Amino acid sequence: MESMIILVFIIGYFFITIESIISLNKVIPSFLMASICWSLIMFWDIPVFNKNPKVLLLFHLGKASEIVFFLIGAMSIISIIDRYSGFEVLRDLFPTNTKRKFLWIISLLSFVLSAIIDNLTATIVVATILKKVISDYKERLYYLGLVIISANAGGVWSPIGDITTTMLWISNKVTTVNLIKRIFIPSTLCMFFSTLVGSLMPIFDGFIQMKKSNLSKFDRKKGFWMLSIGLGLLLFVPVFKTVTGIPPYMGMTFSLGILGLITNMQKRDFSMEEVFRNIDFSSILFFFGILLSVSSLESLGILYNLSHWINNIVSTWKLTTFLFGLMSSFIDNVPLVAATNAMFSYPTDHEFWHFIAYVSGTGGSIFLIGSAAGIAAMGMEKIDFFWYLKKISWLAMIGYLSGFLYLLVYPFLFL
């Protein structure tokens, strides 16, 4: 049974990667993959980890739904901001129109935002800004590729910046102060070297051909006001979670409700139906299918056994974490970190957990579908898997290696 499920996953994954070649929407193979994998588990009716498969499916459905509703809330808030031209006013805040300097501004913005509002939401926000600023689609894809790397790098040094670091934080594997102290520099190096090498590419020579804005002074003022409120409500989500303990998706729906109430009160023709029509539900459903597909492998212990096998054949846990980071580039890092939490019993703030925090987030940038940020960007801009593999993956690997090397030499820096 396990072999059949693995085969279905590989075939489905293959059709996702060749989406642009065969003109097959990626939602179709992701849904078929998820339904067939779980149907095979149900057909044999074999208890998994002493749990009924139906109960386990409901559990994973709940976990996947949390991310889906978080995405819907975040994209809805962004849609409202965009409707009020909130992102149009941001172009006035950029002090340069040269491509290379603009790349550094966008990378730094992605890096900082991801640590505050998480890497997924930061990517969605910056991708929306890029649509408003960069008119050339090809150029925009290069910028977005570096945004994915920077957002994933920025998320790993904050306990609320990436779902995997949040998992480690909640599981008491890392503490906030030590996580920032150990991971901030390597994550910065990851962003810096990827952006530095990327900025030398010919695509970033010259000046930006920005889209023209026809906003009036009143519309600009209203747009900036809505942008401030919207981003403030996004920033409020991790604060709300920390204070109340409520799951992030509930905090996001609360923020969406508040923003909807504000806009509805000051604009009578405001329509949530119009907001929802502007959401890319295709990418959300694709993400949902991928999560359920990976959960079938997790439920059978396949990911756990794979991680355990790697741990047994390598000589040191540092090499193990390096390989785990590479695995996170093509297998969802959430179940990978969940398996790692169960496998190892190192004490809180052991170096192992700091390595895991770094590699699980930054490793996901190597392949386009290795992170939530990459999947969201793929859906928003229809990025081709093989284009990313050819143009961006090597930059992500440079960043990944630079931060990892720093973690390796860190203990010797203070001898």
Coordinates of C-alpha atoms in Angstrom, one line a residue:
M1 CA 0.0 0.0 0.0
E2 CA 2.8 2.4 0.9
S3 CA 4.5 1.9 -2.4
M4 CA 1.3 2.6 -4.3
I5 CA 0.7 5.9 -2.3
I6 CA 4.3 7.0 -2.9
L7 CA 3.9 6.2 -6.7
V8 CA 0.6 8.3 -6.8
F9 CA 2.4 11.2 -5.0
I10 CA 5.4 11.1 -7.5
I11 CA 3.1 11.0 -10.5
G12 CA 0.9 13.8 -9.2
Y13 CA 4.0 15.8 -8.3
F14 CA 5.3 15.3 -11.8
F15 CA 2.1 16.6 -13.5
I16 CA 2.3 19.7 -11.2
T17 CA 5.8 20.5 -12.4
I18 CA 4.9 20.2 -16.1
E19 CA 1.7 22.3 -15.7
S20 CA 2.8 24.9 -18.2
I21 CA 3.8 22.3 -20.8
I22 CA 0.6 20.3 -20.8
S23 CA -1.7 23.3 -19.9
L24 CA -3.2 21.4 -17.0
N25 CA -4.2 23.5 -14.0
K26 CA -2.2 22.5 -11.0
V27 CA -5.3 22.2 -8.8
I28 CA -6.4 19.1 -10.8
P29 CA -3.4 16.9 -10.1
S30 CA -3.1 18.2 -6.5
F31 CA -6.8 17.2 -5.8
L32 CA -6.5 13.9 -7.6
M33 CA -3.3 13.1 -5.7
A34 CA -4.8 13.9 -2.3
S35 CA -8.1 12.0 -2.9
I36 CA -6.4 8.9 -4.4
C37 CA -3.8 8.7 -1.6
W38 CA -6.4 9.0 1.1
S39 CA -8.8 6.6 -0.7
L40 CA -6.1 3.9 -0.7
I41 CA -5.6 4.4 3.0
M42 CA -9.3 4.1 3.6
F43 CA -9.7 1.1 1.2
W44 CA -7.3 -1.0 3.3
D45 CA -8.8 0.4 6.5
I46 CA -5.6 -0.1 8.4
P47 CA -5.3 1.9 11.7
V48 CA -2.4 4.4 11.4
F49 CA -0.6 5.1 14.6
N50 CA -3.4 3.4 16.5
K51 CA -5.9 5.8 15.0
N52 CA -8.8 5.2 12.7
P53 CA -7.9 6.6 9.2
K54 CA -11.2 8.6 9.1
V55 CA -10.3 10.3 12.4
L56 CA -6.8 11.0 11.2
L57 CA -8.1 12.5 7.9
L58 CA -10.3 14.8 9.9
F59 CA -7.3 15.8 12.0
H60 CA -5.2 16.7 8.9
L61 CA -8.2 18.4 7.2
G62 CA -8.4 20.6 10.3
K63 CA -4.7 21.5 10.1
A64 CA -4.9 22.2 6.3
S65 CA -8.1 24.3 6.8
E66 CA -6.3 26.5 9.3
I67 CA -3.8 27.5 6.7
V68 CA -6.5 27.8 4.0
F69 CA -8.6 30.2 6.1
F70 CA -5.5 32.1 7.1
L71 CA -4.7 32.6 3.4
I72 CA -8.3 33.6 2.6
G73 CA -8.2 36.2 5.4
A74 CA -4.8 37.6 4.4
M75 CA -5.7 37.8 0.7
S76 CA -9.0 39.4 1.5
I77 CA -7.3 42.1 3.5
I78 CA -4.9 42.7 0.7
S79 CA -7.8 42.8 -1.8
I80 CA -9.5 45.5 0.2
I81 CA -6.3 47.5 0.4
D82 CA -5.8 47.1 -3.3
R83 CA -9.4 48.2 -4.0
Y84 CA -8.6 51.5 -2.3
S85 CA -5.3 51.8 -4.3
G86 CA -3.3 51.4 -1.1
F87 CA -0.4 49.8 -2.9
E88 CA -0.4 52.5 -5.5
V89 CA 0.8 55.1 -3.0
L90 CA 3.8 53.0 -2.0
R91 CA 5.7 53.8 -5.2
D92 CA 6.1 57.3 -3.9
L93 CA 8.0 55.9 -0.9
F94 CA 10.7 54.3 -3.1
P95 CA 13.6 56.8 -3.4
T96 CA 15.0 55.3 -6.6
N97 CA 13.9 54.1 -10.0
T98 CA 17.0 52.1 -10.8
K99 CA 16.4 48.3 -11.0
R100 CA 19.3 47.3 -8.9
K101 CA 18.6 49.6 -6.0
F102 CA 14.9 48.8 -6.2
L103 CA 15.8 45.1 -5.9
W104 CA 17.6 45.8 -2.6
I105 CA 14.7 47.8 -1.3
I106 CA 12.2 45.0 -2.2
S107 CA 14.4 42.3 -0.7
L108 CA 14.9 44.2 2.6
L109 CA 11.1 44.9 2.8
S110 CA 10.3 41.2 2.3
F111 CA 12.9 40.2 4.9
V112 CA 11.6 42.6 7.6
L113 CA 7.9 42.1 6.8
S114 CA 8.2 38.3 7.0
A115 CA 9.5 38.4 10.5
I116 CA 6.5 40.4 11.6
I117 CA 3.6 39.2 9.6
D118 CA 5.0 35.8 8.5
N119 CA 6.7 34.9 5.2
L120 CA 3.5 33.9 3.4
T121 CA 1.7 37.1 4.0
A122 CA 4.8 39.2 3.3
T123 CA 5.2 37.5 -0.1
I124 CA 1.5 38.2 -0.9
V125 CA 1.9 41.9 0.1
V126 CA 5.2 42.4 -1.8
A127 CA 3.9 40.5 -4.9
T128 CA 0.9 42.9 -5.0
I129 CA 3.2 45.9 -4.7
L130 CA 5.4 44.6 -7.6
K131 CA 2.3 44.2 -9.8
K132 CA 1.6 47.9 -9.2
V133 CA 5.2 49.0 -9.9
I134 CA 6.8 46.7 -12.4
S135 CA 5.0 46.7 -15.8
D136 CA 7.2 44.1 -17.5
Y137 CA 6.1 40.6 -16.6
K138 CA 9.5 39.0 -17.2
E139 CA 11.3 41.5 -15.0
R140 CA 8.6 41.1 -12.3
L141 CA 9.3 37.4 -12.1
Y142 CA 13.0 37.9 -11.3
Y143 CA 12.1 40.3 -8.5
L144 CA 9.5 37.9 -7.2
G145 CA 12.0 35.1 -7.2
L146 CA 14.3 37.1 -4.9
V147 CA 11.3 38.1 -2.8
I148 CA 10.6 34.4 -2.1
I149 CA 14.2 33.9 -0.9
S150 CA 14.2 37.0 1.2
A151 CA 10.8 36.3 2.8
N152 CA 11.7 32.8 3.7
A153 CA 15.0 34.0 5.2
G154 CA 13.3 36.7 7.2
G155 CA 10.8 34.2 8.6
V156 CA 13.3 31.8 10.2
W157 CA 14.7 34.1 12.9
S158 CA 11.3 35.1 14.3
P159 CA 9.1 32.7 16.3
I160 CA 6.1 34.0 14.3
G161 CA 7.8 34.5 11.0
D162 CA 7.3 30.9 9.7
I163 CA 5.0 28.1 10.7
T164 CA 8.0 25.8 11.3
T165 CA 9.7 28.2 13.7
T166 CA 6.3 28.7 15.4
M167 CA 6.0 24.9 15.8
L168 CA 9.5 24.8 17.4
W169 CA 8.7 27.7 19.6
I170 CA 5.4 26.3 20.8
S171 CA 7.0 22.9 21.4
N172 CA 9.5 24.6 23.7
K173 CA 12.4 23.5 21.4
V174 CA 13.6 27.2 21.1
T175 CA 13.2 30.4 23.0
T176 CA 12.6 33.7 21.4
V177 CA 15.8 35.5 22.6
N178 CA 18.1 32.6 21.7
L179 CA 16.4 32.0 18.4
I180 CA 16.9 35.6 17.3
K181 CA 20.4 35.6 18.7
R182 CA 21.5 32.5 16.7
I183 CA 19.5 32.7 13.5
F184 CA 19.3 36.4 12.7
I185 CA 22.8 36.7 11.2
P186 CA 22.7 33.5 9.1
S187 CA 19.3 34.4 7.8
T188 CA 20.6 37.9 7.0
L189 CA 23.5 36.3 5.1
C190 CA 21.1 34.1 3.2
M191 CA 19.1 37.1 2.0
F192 CA 22.2 39.3 1.4
F193 CA 24.2 36.9 -0.7
S194 CA 21.3 35.8 -2.8
T195 CA 20.3 39.4 -3.5
L196 CA 23.9 40.4 -4.1
V197 CA 24.6 37.7 -6.7
G198 CA 21.1 38.2 -8.2
S199 CA 21.6 41.9 -8.5
L200 CA 24.6 41.3 -10.8
M201 CA 22.3 39.7 -13.4
P202 CA 21.8 41.7 -16.6
I203 CA 18.0 41.8 -16.0
F204 CA 18.6 44.4 -13.2
D205 CA 20.6 46.8 -15.3
G206 CA 19.0 50.1 -16.2
F207 CA 15.9 51.8 -14.9
I208 CA 12.4 50.6 -14.0
Q209 CA 9.6 51.2 -16.4
M210 CA 7.0 51.9 -13.7
K211 CA 3.3 51.9 -14.4
K212 CA 1.8 55.3 -14.5
S213 CA -0.5 56.3 -11.6
N214 CA -3.5 58.6 -12.2
L215 CA -4.5 58.9 -8.6
S216 CA -5.7 62.2 -7.3
K217 CA -4.4 63.8 -4.1
F218 CA -7.6 62.7 -2.3
D219 CA -7.3 59.1 -3.6
R220 CA -3.7 59.0 -2.5
K221 CA -4.5 60.1 1.0
K222 CA -7.4 57.6 1.2
G223 CA -5.1 54.9 -0.2
F224 CA -2.4 55.6 2.3
W225 CA -4.9 55.6 5.2
M226 CA -6.3 52.2 4.1
L227 CA -2.8 50.8 3.6
S228 CA -1.9 51.8 7.2
I229 CA -5.0 50.3 8.7
G230 CA -4.7 47.1 6.6
L231 CA -1.0 46.5 7.4
G232 CA -1.7 47.4 11.0
L233 CA -4.4 44.7 11.2
L234 CA -2.0 42.2 9.7
L235 CA 0.6 43.1 12.3
F236 CA -2.1 42.7 15.0
V237 CA -2.5 39.0 14.1
P238 CA 0.7 37.7 15.9
V239 CA 0.0 40.1 18.8
F240 CA -3.5 38.8 19.2
K241 CA -2.2 35.2 19.1
T242 CA 0.4 35.9 21.7
V243 CA -2.0 37.7 24.1
T244 CA -5.0 35.4 23.7
G245 CA -3.5 32.1 22.5
I246 CA -6.0 32.0 19.7
P247 CA -4.9 30.3 16.5
P248 CA -3.5 32.6 13.8
Y249 CA -6.3 31.9 11.3
M250 CA -8.8 33.2 13.9
G251 CA -6.8 36.3 14.4
M252 CA -6.7 36.8 10.7
T253 CA -10.5 36.4 10.4
F254 CA -10.9 38.9 13.2
S255 CA -8.7 41.5 11.5
L256 CA -10.6 40.9 8.2
G257 CA -13.9 41.5 10.1
I258 CA -12.6 44.7 11.6
L259 CA -11.4 46.0 8.2
G260 CA -14.6 45.0 6.5
L261 CA -16.6 46.9 9.2
I262 CA -14.5 50.0 8.8
T263 CA -14.8 50.0 5.0
N264 CA -18.5 49.2 5.0
M265 CA -19.2 52.1 7.4
Q266 CA -17.3 54.7 5.3
K267 CA -18.3 53.5 1.8
R268 CA -21.9 52.4 1.2
D269 CA -21.2 50.6 -2.0
F270 CA -18.6 48.4 -0.4
S271 CA -19.1 44.7 -1.3
M272 CA -17.3 41.7 0.3
E273 CA -18.5 39.7 -2.8
E274 CA -16.3 41.9 -4.9
V275 CA -13.4 41.5 -2.6
F276 CA -13.7 37.7 -2.7
R277 CA -13.9 37.7 -6.5
N278 CA -10.4 39.2 -6.6
I279 CA -8.9 36.4 -4.5
D280 CA -6.9 33.7 -6.3
F281 CA -8.8 30.7 -5.0
S282 CA -7.0 28.5 -7.5
S283 CA -3.7 28.8 -5.7
I284 CA -5.5 28.4 -2.3
L285 CA -7.1 25.1 -3.4
F286 CA -3.8 23.9 -4.9
F287 CA -2.1 24.5 -1.5
F288 CA -5.0 22.7 0.2
G289 CA -4.5 19.6 -2.1
I290 CA -0.7 19.6 -1.6
L291 CA -1.1 19.7 2.2
L292 CA -3.6 16.8 2.2
S293 CA -1.4 14.8 -0.1
V294 CA 1.7 15.3 2.1
S295 CA -0.4 14.5 5.2
S296 CA -1.1 11.0 3.7
L297 CA 2.6 10.3 3.6
E298 CA 3.0 11.7 7.1
S299 CA 0.1 9.6 8.4
L300 CA 1.7 6.4 7.2
G301 CA 5.0 7.3 8.8
I302 CA 6.8 7.5 5.4
L303 CA 8.3 11.0 6.2
Y304 CA 9.2 9.8 9.7
N305 CA 10.9 6.7 8.3
L306 CA 12.7 8.7 5.6
S307 CA 14.0 11.2 8.2
H308 CA 15.1 8.3 10.5
W309 CA 16.8 6.5 7.7
I310 CA 18.8 9.7 6.9
N311 CA 19.7 10.1 10.5
N312 CA 21.1 6.6 10.7
I313 CA 23.3 6.7 7.6
V314 CA 25.0 10.1 8.2
S315 CA 27.8 10.7 10.7
T316 CA 26.7 13.9 12.4
W317 CA 23.5 15.7 13.2
K318 CA 24.7 18.8 11.4
L319 CA 24.8 16.9 8.2
T320 CA 21.4 15.5 9.0
T321 CA 20.0 19.0 9.3
F322 CA 21.6 20.0 6.1
L323 CA 19.9 17.1 4.3
F324 CA 16.6 17.9 6.0
G325 CA 16.9 21.4 4.6
L326 CA 17.3 20.0 1.1
M327 CA 14.3 17.8 1.7
S328 CA 12.2 20.8 2.7
S329 CA 12.8 22.2 -0.8
F330 CA 10.4 19.6 -2.4
I331 CA 8.5 18.2 0.6
D332 CA 6.4 20.4 2.8
N333 CA 8.5 21.5 5.8
V334 CA 5.7 21.4 8.3
P335 CA 5.4 17.6 8.5
L336 CA 9.1 17.4 8.2
V337 CA 9.6 19.5 11.3
A338 CA 6.7 17.7 13.0
A339 CA 8.6 14.4 12.5
T340 CA 11.8 15.9 13.7
N341 CA 10.2 17.1 16.9
A342 CA 9.0 13.5 17.5
M343 CA 12.4 11.9 16.6
F344 CA 14.8 13.9 18.6
S345 CA 15.0 14.8 22.3
Y346 CA 17.7 17.5 22.5
P347 CA 17.1 20.0 25.2
T348 CA 15.7 23.5 24.7
D349 CA 17.9 25.8 22.6
H350 CA 20.3 23.0 21.6
E351 CA 22.2 23.9 18.5
F352 CA 20.3 21.2 16.6
W353 CA 17.0 23.1 17.0
H354 CA 18.5 26.3 15.7
F355 CA 19.9 24.5 12.7
I356 CA 16.4 22.9 12.0
A357 CA 14.8 26.4 12.3
Y358 CA 17.2 27.7 9.7
V359 CA 17.2 24.9 7.2
S360 CA 13.5 24.1 7.2
G361 CA 12.7 27.7 6.2
T362 CA 15.5 28.7 3.9
G363 CA 15.7 25.3 2.3
G364 CA 12.2 25.7 1.0
S365 CA 13.3 28.5 -1.3
I366 CA 15.4 26.1 -3.5
F367 CA 12.4 24.7 -5.3
L368 CA 9.3 26.8 -6.1
I369 CA 6.9 24.5 -4.3
G370 CA 9.1 24.0 -1.3
S371 CA 7.5 26.8 0.8
A372 CA 4.1 28.5 1.3
A373 CA 5.6 31.7 0.0
G374 CA 6.7 30.0 -3.2
I375 CA 3.3 28.4 -3.7
A376 CA 1.5 31.7 -3.1
A377 CA 3.8 33.5 -5.6
M378 CA 3.2 30.7 -8.1
G379 CA -0.5 31.1 -7.9
M380 CA -0.4 34.9 -8.1
E381 CA 2.0 35.3 -11.0
K382 CA 1.7 31.9 -12.7
I383 CA 5.4 31.2 -12.3
D384 CA 6.6 28.1 -14.2
F385 CA 8.3 25.5 -12.0
F386 CA 11.2 24.9 -14.4
W387 CA 11.7 28.6 -15.0
Y388 CA 12.2 29.1 -11.3
L389 CA 14.5 26.0 -11.2
K390 CA 16.7 27.4 -13.9
K391 CA 16.7 31.1 -13.0
I392 CA 16.3 31.3 -9.2
S393 CA 17.1 28.0 -7.5
W394 CA 20.8 28.5 -7.8
L395 CA 20.5 31.9 -6.0
A396 CA 18.5 30.2 -3.3
M397 CA 21.2 27.6 -2.9
I398 CA 23.9 30.3 -2.5
G399 CA 21.9 31.9 0.2
Y400 CA 21.1 28.6 1.9
L401 CA 24.8 27.6 2.0
S402 CA 26.1 31.0 3.2
G403 CA 23.8 30.9 6.3
F404 CA 24.5 27.3 7.0
L405 CA 28.3 27.8 6.8
Y406 CA 28.0 30.6 9.4
L407 CA 26.1 28.2 11.7
L408 CA 28.9 25.7 11.3
V409 CA 31.7 28.2 12.1
Y410 CA 29.8 30.1 14.8
P411 CA 31.1 28.0 17.8
F412 CA 34.7 28.8 16.7
L413 CA 34.2 32.6 16.4
F414 CA 34.3 33.1 20.2
L415 CA 37.1 30.7 21.1

